[in-house]
CSV table of C-alpha atoms and ligand atoms in Angstrom, one decimal:
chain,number,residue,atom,x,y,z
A,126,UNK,CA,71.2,-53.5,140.6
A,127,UNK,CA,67.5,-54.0,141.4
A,128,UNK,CA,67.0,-54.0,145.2
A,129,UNK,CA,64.8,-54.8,147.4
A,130,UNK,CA,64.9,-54.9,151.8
A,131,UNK,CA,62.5,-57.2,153.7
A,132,UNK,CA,62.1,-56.4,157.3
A,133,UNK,CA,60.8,-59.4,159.7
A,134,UNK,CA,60.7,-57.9,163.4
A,135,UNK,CA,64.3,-57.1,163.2
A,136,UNK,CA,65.7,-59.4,160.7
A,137,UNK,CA,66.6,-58.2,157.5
A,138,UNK,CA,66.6,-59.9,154.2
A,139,UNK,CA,68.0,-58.3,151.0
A,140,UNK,CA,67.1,-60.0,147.7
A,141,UNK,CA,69.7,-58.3,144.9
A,142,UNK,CA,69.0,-58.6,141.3
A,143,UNK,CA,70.6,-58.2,138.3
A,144,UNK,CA,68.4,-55.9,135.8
A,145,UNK,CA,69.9,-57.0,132.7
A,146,UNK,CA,69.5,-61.0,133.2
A,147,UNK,CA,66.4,-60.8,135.3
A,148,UNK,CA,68.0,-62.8,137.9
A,149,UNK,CA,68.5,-62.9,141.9
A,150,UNK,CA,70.4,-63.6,145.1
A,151,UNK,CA,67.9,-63.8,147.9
A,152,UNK,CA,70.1,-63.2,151.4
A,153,UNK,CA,69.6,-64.2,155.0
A,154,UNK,CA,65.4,-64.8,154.3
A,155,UNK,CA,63.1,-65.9,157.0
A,156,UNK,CA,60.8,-68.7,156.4
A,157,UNK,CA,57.8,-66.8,157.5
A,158,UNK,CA,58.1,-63.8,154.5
A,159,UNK,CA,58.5,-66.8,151.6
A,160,UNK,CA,55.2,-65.4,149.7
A,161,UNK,CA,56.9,-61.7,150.2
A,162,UNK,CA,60.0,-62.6,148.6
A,163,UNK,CA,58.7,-64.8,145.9
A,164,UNK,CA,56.2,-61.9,145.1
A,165,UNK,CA,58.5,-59.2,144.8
A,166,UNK,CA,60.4,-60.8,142.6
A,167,UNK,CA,57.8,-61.1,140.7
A,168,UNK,CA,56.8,-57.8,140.7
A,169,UNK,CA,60.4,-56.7,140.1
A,170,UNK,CA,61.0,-59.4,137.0
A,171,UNK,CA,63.4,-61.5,138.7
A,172,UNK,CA,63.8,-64.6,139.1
A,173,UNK,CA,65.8,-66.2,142.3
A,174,UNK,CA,68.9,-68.0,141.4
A,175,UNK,CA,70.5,-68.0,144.9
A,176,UNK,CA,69.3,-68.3,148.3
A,177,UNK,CA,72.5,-67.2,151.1
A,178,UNK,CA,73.0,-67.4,154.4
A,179,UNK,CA,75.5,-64.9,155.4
A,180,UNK,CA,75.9,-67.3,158.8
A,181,UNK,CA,74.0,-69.6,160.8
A,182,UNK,CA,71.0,-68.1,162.4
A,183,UNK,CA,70.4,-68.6,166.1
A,184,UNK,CA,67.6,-66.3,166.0
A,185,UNK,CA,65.2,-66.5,163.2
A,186,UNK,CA,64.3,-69.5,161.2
A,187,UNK,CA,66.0,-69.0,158.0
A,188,UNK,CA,64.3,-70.3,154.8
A,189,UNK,CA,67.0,-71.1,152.5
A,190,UNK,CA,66.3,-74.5,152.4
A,191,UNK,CA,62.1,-74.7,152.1
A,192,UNK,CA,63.1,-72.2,148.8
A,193,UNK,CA,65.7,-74.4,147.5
A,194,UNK,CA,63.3,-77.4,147.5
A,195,UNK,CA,60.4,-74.8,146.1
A,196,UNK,CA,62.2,-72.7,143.4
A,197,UNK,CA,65.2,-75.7,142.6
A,198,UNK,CA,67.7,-73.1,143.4
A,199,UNK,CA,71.2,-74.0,145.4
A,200,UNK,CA,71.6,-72.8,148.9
A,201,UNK,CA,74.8,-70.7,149.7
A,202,UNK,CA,76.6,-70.5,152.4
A,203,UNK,CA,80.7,-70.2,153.6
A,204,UNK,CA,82.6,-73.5,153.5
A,205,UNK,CA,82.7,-73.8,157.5
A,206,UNK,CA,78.8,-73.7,157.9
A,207,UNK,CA,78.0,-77.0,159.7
A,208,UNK,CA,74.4,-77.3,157.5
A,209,UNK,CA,74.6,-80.6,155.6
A,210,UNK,CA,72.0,-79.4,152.9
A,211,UNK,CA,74.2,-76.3,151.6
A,212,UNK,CA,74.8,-77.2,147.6
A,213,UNK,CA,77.1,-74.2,147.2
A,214,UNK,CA,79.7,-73.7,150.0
A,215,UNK,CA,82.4,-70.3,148.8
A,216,UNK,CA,85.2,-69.3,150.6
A,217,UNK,CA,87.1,-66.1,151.2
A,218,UNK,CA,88.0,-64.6,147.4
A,219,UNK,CA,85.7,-66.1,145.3
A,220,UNK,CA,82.6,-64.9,144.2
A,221,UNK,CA,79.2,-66.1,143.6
A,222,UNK,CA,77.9,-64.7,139.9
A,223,UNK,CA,74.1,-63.6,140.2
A,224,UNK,CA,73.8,-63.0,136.5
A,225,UNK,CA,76.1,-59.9,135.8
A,226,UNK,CA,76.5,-59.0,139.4
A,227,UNK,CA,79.5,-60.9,141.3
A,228,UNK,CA,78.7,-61.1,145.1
A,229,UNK,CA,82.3,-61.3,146.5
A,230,UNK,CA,82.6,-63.4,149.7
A,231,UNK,CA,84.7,-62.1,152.7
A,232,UNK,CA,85.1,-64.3,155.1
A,233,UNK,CA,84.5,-62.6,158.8
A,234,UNK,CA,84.2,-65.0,161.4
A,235,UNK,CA,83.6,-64.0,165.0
A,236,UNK,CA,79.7,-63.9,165.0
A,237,UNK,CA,79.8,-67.2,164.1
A,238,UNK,CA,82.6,-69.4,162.6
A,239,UNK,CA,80.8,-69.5,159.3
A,240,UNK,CA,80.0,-66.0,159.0
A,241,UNK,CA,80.7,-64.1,155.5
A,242,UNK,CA,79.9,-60.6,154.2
A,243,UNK,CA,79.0,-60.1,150.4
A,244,UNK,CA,80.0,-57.4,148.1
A,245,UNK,CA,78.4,-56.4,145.0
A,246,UNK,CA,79.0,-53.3,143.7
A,247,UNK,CA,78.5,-50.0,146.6
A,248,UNK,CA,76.7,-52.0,149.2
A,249,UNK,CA,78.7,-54.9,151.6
A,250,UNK,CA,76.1,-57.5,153.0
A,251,UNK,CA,77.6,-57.5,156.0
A,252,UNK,CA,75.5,-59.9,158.1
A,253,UNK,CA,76.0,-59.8,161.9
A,254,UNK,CA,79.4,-59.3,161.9
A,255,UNK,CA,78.5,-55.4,161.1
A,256,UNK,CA,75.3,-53.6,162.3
A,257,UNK,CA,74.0,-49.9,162.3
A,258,UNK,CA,76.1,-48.7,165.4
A,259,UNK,CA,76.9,-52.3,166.7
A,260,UNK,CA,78.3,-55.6,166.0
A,261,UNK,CA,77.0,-59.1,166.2
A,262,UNK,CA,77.2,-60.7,169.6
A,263,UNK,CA,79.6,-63.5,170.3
A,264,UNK,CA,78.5,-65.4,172.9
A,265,UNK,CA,76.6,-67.7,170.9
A,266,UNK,CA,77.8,-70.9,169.5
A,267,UNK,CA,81.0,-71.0,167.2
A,268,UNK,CA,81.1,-66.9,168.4
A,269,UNK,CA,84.9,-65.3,169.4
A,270,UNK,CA,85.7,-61.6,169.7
A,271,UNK,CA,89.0,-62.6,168.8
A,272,UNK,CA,88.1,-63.2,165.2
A,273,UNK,CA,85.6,-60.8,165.3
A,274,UNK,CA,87.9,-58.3,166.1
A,275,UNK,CA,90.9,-59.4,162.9
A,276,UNK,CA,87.2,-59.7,160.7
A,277,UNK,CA,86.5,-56.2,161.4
A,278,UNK,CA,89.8,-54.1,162.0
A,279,UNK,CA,91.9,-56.3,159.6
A,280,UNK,CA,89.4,-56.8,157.0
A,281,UNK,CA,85.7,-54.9,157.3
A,282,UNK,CA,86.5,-51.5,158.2
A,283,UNK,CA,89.3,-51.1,155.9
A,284,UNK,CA,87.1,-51.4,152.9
A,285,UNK,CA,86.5,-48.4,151.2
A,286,UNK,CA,85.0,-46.1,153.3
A,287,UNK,CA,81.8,-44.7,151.2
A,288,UNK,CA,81.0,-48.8,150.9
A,289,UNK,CA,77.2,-48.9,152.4
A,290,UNK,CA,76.3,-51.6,154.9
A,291,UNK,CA,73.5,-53.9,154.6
A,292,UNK,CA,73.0,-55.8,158.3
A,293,UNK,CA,71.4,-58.9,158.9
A,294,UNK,CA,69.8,-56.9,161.8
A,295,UNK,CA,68.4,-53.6,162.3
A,296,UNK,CA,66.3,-53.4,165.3
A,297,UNK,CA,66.2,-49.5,165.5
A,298,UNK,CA,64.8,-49.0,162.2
A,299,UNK,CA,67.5,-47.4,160.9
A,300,UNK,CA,68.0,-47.2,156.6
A,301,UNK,CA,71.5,-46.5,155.9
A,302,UNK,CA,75.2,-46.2,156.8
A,303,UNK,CA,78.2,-46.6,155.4
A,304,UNK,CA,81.9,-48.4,156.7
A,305,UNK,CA,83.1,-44.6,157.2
A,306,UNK,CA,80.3,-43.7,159.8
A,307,UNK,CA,80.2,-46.5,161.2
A,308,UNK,CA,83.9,-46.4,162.0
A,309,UNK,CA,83.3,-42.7,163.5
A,310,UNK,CA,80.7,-43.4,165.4
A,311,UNK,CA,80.0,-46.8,165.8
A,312,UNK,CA,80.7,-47.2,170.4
A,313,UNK,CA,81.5,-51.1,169.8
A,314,UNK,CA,84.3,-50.0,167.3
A,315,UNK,CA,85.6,-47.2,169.9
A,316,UNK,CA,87.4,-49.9,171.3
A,317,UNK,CA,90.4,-50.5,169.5
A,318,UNK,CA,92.7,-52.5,171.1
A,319,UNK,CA,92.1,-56.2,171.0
A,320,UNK,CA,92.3,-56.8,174.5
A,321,UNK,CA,89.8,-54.0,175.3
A,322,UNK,CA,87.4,-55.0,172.1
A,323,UNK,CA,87.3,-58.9,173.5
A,324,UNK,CA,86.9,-57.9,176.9
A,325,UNK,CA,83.9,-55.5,176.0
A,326,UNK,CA,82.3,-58.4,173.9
A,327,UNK,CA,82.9,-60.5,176.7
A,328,UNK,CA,80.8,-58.7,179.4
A,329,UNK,CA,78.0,-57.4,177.3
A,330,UNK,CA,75.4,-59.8,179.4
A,331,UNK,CA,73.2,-60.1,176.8
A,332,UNK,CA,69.8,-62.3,177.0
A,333,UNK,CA,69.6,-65.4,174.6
A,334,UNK,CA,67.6,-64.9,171.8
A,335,UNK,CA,64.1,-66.1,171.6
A,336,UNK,CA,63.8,-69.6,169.6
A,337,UNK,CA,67.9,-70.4,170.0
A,338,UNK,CA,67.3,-74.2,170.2
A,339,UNK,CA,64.8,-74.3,167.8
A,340,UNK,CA,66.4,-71.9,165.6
A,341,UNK,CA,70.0,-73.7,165.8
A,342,UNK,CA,68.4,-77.1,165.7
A,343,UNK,CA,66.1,-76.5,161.9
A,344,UNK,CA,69.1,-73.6,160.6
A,345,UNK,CA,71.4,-76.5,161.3
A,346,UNK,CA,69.6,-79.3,160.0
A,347,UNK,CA,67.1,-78.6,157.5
A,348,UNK,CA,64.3,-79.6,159.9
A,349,UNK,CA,61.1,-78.3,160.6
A,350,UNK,CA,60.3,-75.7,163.0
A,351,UNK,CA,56.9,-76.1,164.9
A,352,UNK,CA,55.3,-72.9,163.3
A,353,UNK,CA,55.8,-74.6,159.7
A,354,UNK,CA,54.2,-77.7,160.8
A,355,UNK,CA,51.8,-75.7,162.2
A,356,UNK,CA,51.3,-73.5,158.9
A,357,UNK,CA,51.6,-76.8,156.7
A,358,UNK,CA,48.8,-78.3,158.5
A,359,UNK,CA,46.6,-75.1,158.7
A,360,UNK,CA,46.3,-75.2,154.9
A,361,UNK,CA,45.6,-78.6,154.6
A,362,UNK,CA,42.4,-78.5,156.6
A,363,UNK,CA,39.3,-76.9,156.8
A,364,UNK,CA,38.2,-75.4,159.6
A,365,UNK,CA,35.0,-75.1,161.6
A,366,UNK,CA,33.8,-72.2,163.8
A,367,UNK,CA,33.3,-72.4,167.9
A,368,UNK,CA,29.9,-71.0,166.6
A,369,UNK,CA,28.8,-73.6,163.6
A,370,UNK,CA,29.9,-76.4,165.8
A,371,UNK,CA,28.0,-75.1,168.7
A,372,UNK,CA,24.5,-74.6,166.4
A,373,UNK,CA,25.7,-78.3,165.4
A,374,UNK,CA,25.6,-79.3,168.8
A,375,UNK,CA,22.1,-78.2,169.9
A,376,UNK,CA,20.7,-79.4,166.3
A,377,UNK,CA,22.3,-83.0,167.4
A,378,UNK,CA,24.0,-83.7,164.4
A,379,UNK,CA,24.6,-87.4,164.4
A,380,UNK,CA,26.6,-86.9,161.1
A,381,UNK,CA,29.3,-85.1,163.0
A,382,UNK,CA,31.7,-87.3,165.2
A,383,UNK,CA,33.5,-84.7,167.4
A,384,UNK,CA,36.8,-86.1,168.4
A,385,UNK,CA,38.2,-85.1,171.8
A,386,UNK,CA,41.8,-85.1,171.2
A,387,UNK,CA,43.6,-84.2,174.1
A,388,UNK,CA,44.6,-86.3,177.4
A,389,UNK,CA,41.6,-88.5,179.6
A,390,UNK,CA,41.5,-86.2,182.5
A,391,UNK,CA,41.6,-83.2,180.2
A,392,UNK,CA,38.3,-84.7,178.5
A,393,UNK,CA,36.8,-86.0,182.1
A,394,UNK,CA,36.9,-82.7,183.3
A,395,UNK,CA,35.3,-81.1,180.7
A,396,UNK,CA,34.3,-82.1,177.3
A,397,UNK,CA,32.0,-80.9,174.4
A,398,UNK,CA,28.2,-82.9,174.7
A,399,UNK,CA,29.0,-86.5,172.6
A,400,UNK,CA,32.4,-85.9,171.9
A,401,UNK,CA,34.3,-88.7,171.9
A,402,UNK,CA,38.1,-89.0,172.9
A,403,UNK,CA,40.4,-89.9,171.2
A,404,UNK,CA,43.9,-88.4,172.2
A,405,UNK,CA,46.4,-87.3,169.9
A,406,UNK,CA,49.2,-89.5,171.2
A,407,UNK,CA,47.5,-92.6,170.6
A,408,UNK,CA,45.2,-91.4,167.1
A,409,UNK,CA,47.6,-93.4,164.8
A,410,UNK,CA,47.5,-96.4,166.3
A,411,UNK,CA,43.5,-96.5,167.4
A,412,UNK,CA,41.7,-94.8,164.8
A,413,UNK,CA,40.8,-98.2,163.0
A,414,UNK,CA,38.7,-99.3,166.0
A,415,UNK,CA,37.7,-95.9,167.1
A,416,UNK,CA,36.3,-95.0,163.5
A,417,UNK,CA,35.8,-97.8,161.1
A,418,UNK,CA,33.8,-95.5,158.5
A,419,UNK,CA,36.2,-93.0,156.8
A,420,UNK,CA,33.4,-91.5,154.9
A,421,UNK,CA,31.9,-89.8,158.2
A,422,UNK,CA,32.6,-86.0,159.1
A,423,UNK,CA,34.9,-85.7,161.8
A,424,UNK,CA,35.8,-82.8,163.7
A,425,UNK,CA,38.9,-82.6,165.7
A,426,UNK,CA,39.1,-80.0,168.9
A,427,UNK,CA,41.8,-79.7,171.5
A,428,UNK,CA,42.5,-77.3,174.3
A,429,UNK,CA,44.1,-74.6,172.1
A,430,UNK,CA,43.4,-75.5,168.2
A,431,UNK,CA,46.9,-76.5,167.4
A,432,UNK,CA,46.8,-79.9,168.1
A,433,UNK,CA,43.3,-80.4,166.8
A,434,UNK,CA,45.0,-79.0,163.4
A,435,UNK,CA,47.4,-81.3,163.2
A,436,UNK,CA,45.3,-84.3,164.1
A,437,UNK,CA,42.9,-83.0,161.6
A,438,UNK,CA,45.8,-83.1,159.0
A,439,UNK,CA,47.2,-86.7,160.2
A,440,UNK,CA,43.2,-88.1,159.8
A,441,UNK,CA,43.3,-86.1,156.3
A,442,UNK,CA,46.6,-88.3,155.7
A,443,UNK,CA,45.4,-91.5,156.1
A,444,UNK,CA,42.3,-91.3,154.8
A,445,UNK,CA,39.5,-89.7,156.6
A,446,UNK,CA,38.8,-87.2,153.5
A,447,UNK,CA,36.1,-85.2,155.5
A,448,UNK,CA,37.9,-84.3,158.7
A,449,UNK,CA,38.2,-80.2,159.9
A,450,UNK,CA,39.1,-78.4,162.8
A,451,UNK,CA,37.5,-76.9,165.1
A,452,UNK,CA,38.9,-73.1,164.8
A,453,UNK,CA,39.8,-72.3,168.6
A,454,UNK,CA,40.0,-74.8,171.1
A,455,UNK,CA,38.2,-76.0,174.4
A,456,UNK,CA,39.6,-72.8,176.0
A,457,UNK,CA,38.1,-70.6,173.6
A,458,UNK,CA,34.2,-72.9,174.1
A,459,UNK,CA,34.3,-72.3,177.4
A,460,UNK,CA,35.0,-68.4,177.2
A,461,UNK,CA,32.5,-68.4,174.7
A,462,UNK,CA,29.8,-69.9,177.9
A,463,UNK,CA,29.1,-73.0,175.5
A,464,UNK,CA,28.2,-76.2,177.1
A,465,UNK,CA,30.7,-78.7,178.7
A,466,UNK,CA,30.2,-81.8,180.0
A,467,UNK,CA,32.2,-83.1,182.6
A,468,UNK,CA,32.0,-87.4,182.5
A,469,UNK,CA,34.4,-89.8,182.7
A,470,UNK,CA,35.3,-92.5,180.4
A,471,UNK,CA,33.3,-95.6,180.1
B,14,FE2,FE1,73.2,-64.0,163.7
C-alpha cells in the first residue's frame, strides 16, 4: 500500500493507494489541503478513485464534495450519513475496492450516528470513534456513549491487537499506536463498565469546536463555507496595493473609479479622496446607474478587503472586465497614515 498522512491543525487525512493499479482512496480531507492532496498523488503515481468521510465533520470543513465535482470521483460515506450528495453510501460488511486493496467498513456509531472505521490491510481508519489515547466526543449531534461504548468494546478493540490506528485526529502529534496499546493504556478505555464509560463521556465538559454551525451546515449540505467563497473570489481578481492606490491618488487618476463599498456612515466618516460609494448590499441592483461605462478601471475597497474581494468578483461577473481590489482595507489606509476624507453624501 502506498501511504501518505496530511496533517491540517489537528485533522488528519490519509490518502491509501494501491501500488499495482495506481489508484487511491482519499479519507476524511479538508478542503483547505486540496492542492496537497492532488499533488501528492501526483508525486506518488496515483490517481484518486474515492474520496470518504469516515463521519460527518462538525469541526473541519471536509472536501469530499469540491473533489468529487473536480476529479469526477464518487463520495463515500456509511448509509446513515444525512449528506444528500454522497454517490456511494456502504454499510457494515461490505467493502469499498480501491484497486486491489479492499477498505472494509465497520460500522461504529457513537461519535456520530454515521460513523465507520476502514480496514485495509494492518492499519484500521478509525475516525473519531478511536484516537491516540482518547476517543471521539459525544456530545455533538447524532453522538451517544452508548453506542460508542458496543462500537468500541463489542467491535473496535477486539480486532486483532497488533492492527495500527489511523485517527481522524491527532492533536498531540503523536505517529503511531496500535488497538493493543491503546487498550492498555488508553484512560477513556480504563472504564469498562457501560454505565461508568457513558457517565465519563457524559461529564467530560468539553468546549464546542470552532466552526460547528458552519462546519455541520456545508459537511451536511454540500454548501459553501465563507473561506471558499472567499478563496474563489481571491483568484478571480486582481489586486491592487494600499501603496499603488495611494501614488494613484495623489497623481489624480481620473481613470480609476474607486468604489466605496461598505455602509453610508462607514463612508461619511471616513472615506478615500473621490471615492465614490457604492455599498455592497445594494451593488447588484445600482451599478447600472452608478457606472454606465463597463470599460472603466474600477477599484473596490472595504473596511477589511474581504468584502471589496467579493464585490470585485460580483463586478467581474457581470461585466466590468477591469475591476481589482484594493489588497487591505480602509483599516489598513488609515494605519498606513494615508489620507481620509470625512464628507457626507450629496
Ligand atoms: Fe468528528
Amino acid at each position: 500500500m502506498i501511504f501518505e498522512q496530511i496533517a491540517t491543525g489537528g485533522c488528519q487525512s490519509y490518502l491509501a493507494g494501491c501500488a499495482d493499479t495506481c489508484v487511491a482512496a482519499l479519507i476524511d480531507p479538508e478542503l483547505s489541503q486540496i492542492d496537497h492532496y492532488l499533488a501528492l498523488a501526483a508525486r506518488d503515481g496515483l490517481r484518486i478513485r474515492h474520496l470518504i468521510d469516515t463521519h460527518t465533520h462538525a469541526d473541519h470543513f471536509s472536501a469530499t464534495r469540491q473533489l468529487a465535482r473536480q476529479l469526477g470521483v464518487p463520495v463515500v460515506m456509511h448509509r446513515a450519513s444525512p449528506a444528500p450528495f454522497v454517490d456511494m453510501r456502504v454499510g457494515d460488511g461490505e467493502m469499498v475496492a480501491v484497486g486491489k486493496l479492499r477498505l472494509q467498513v465497520l460500522h461504529t456509531p457513537g461519535h456520530t450516528a454515521d460513523s465507520m472505521c476502514l480496514l485495509v490491510e494492518d492499519r484500521l481508519f478509525t475516525g473519531d470513534t478511536l484516537l491516540f489515547g482518547a476517543t471521539g466526543r459525544t456530545d455533538l449531534p447524532t453522538g451517544d456513549p452508548n453506542a460508542l461504548f458496543d462500537s468500541l468494546f463489542d467491535r473496535v478493540l477486539k480486532l486483532e491487537p497488533g492492527l495500527g490506528i489511523f485517527p481522524a485526529h491527532d492533536y498531540k502529534g503523536r505517529q503511531a499506536s496500535t488497538i493493543g496499546h491503546e487498550l492498555a493504556n488508553n484512560p477513556r478505555l480504563q472504564k469498562r463498565e457501560r454505565a461508568a464509560f457513558v457517565a465519563m463521556m457524559n461529564s467530560l465538559n468539553l468546549s464546542m469546536p470552532t466552526h460547528i454551525t458552519e462546519a455541520l451546515r456545508t459537511n451536511m449540505s454540500g454548501g459553501k463555507a465563507v473561506a471558499q467563497l472567499l478563496a474563489e473570489a481571491a483568484a478571480a481578481v486582481p489586486f491592487m496595493s494600499l501603496a499603488e492606490l495611494k501614488a494613484r491618488v495623489d497623481s489624480a487618476d481620473a481613470d480609476l473609479i474607486v468604489l466605496d463599498v461598505r455602509e453610508r456612515d462607514a463612508y461619511e466618516a471616513g472615506h478615500i479622496p473621490g471615492a465614490r460609494l457604492l455599498p455592497r448590499g445594494q451593488l447588484e441592483l445600482r451599478v447600472n446607474e452608478e457606472l454606465p461605462d463597463p470599460t472603466r478601471r474600477i477599484l473596490a475597497c472595504c473596511e477589511l478587503g474581504q468584502v471589496s474581494t467579493l464585490a470585485a468578483f460580483t463586478l467581474r461577473q457581470m461585466g466590468f472586465p477591469y475591476t481589482v481590489a484594493l489588497d487591505g482595507g480602509m483599516k489598513a489606509w488609515r494605519e498606513a497614515g494615508y489620507p481620509v476624507k470625512p464628507g457626507r453624501v450629496a
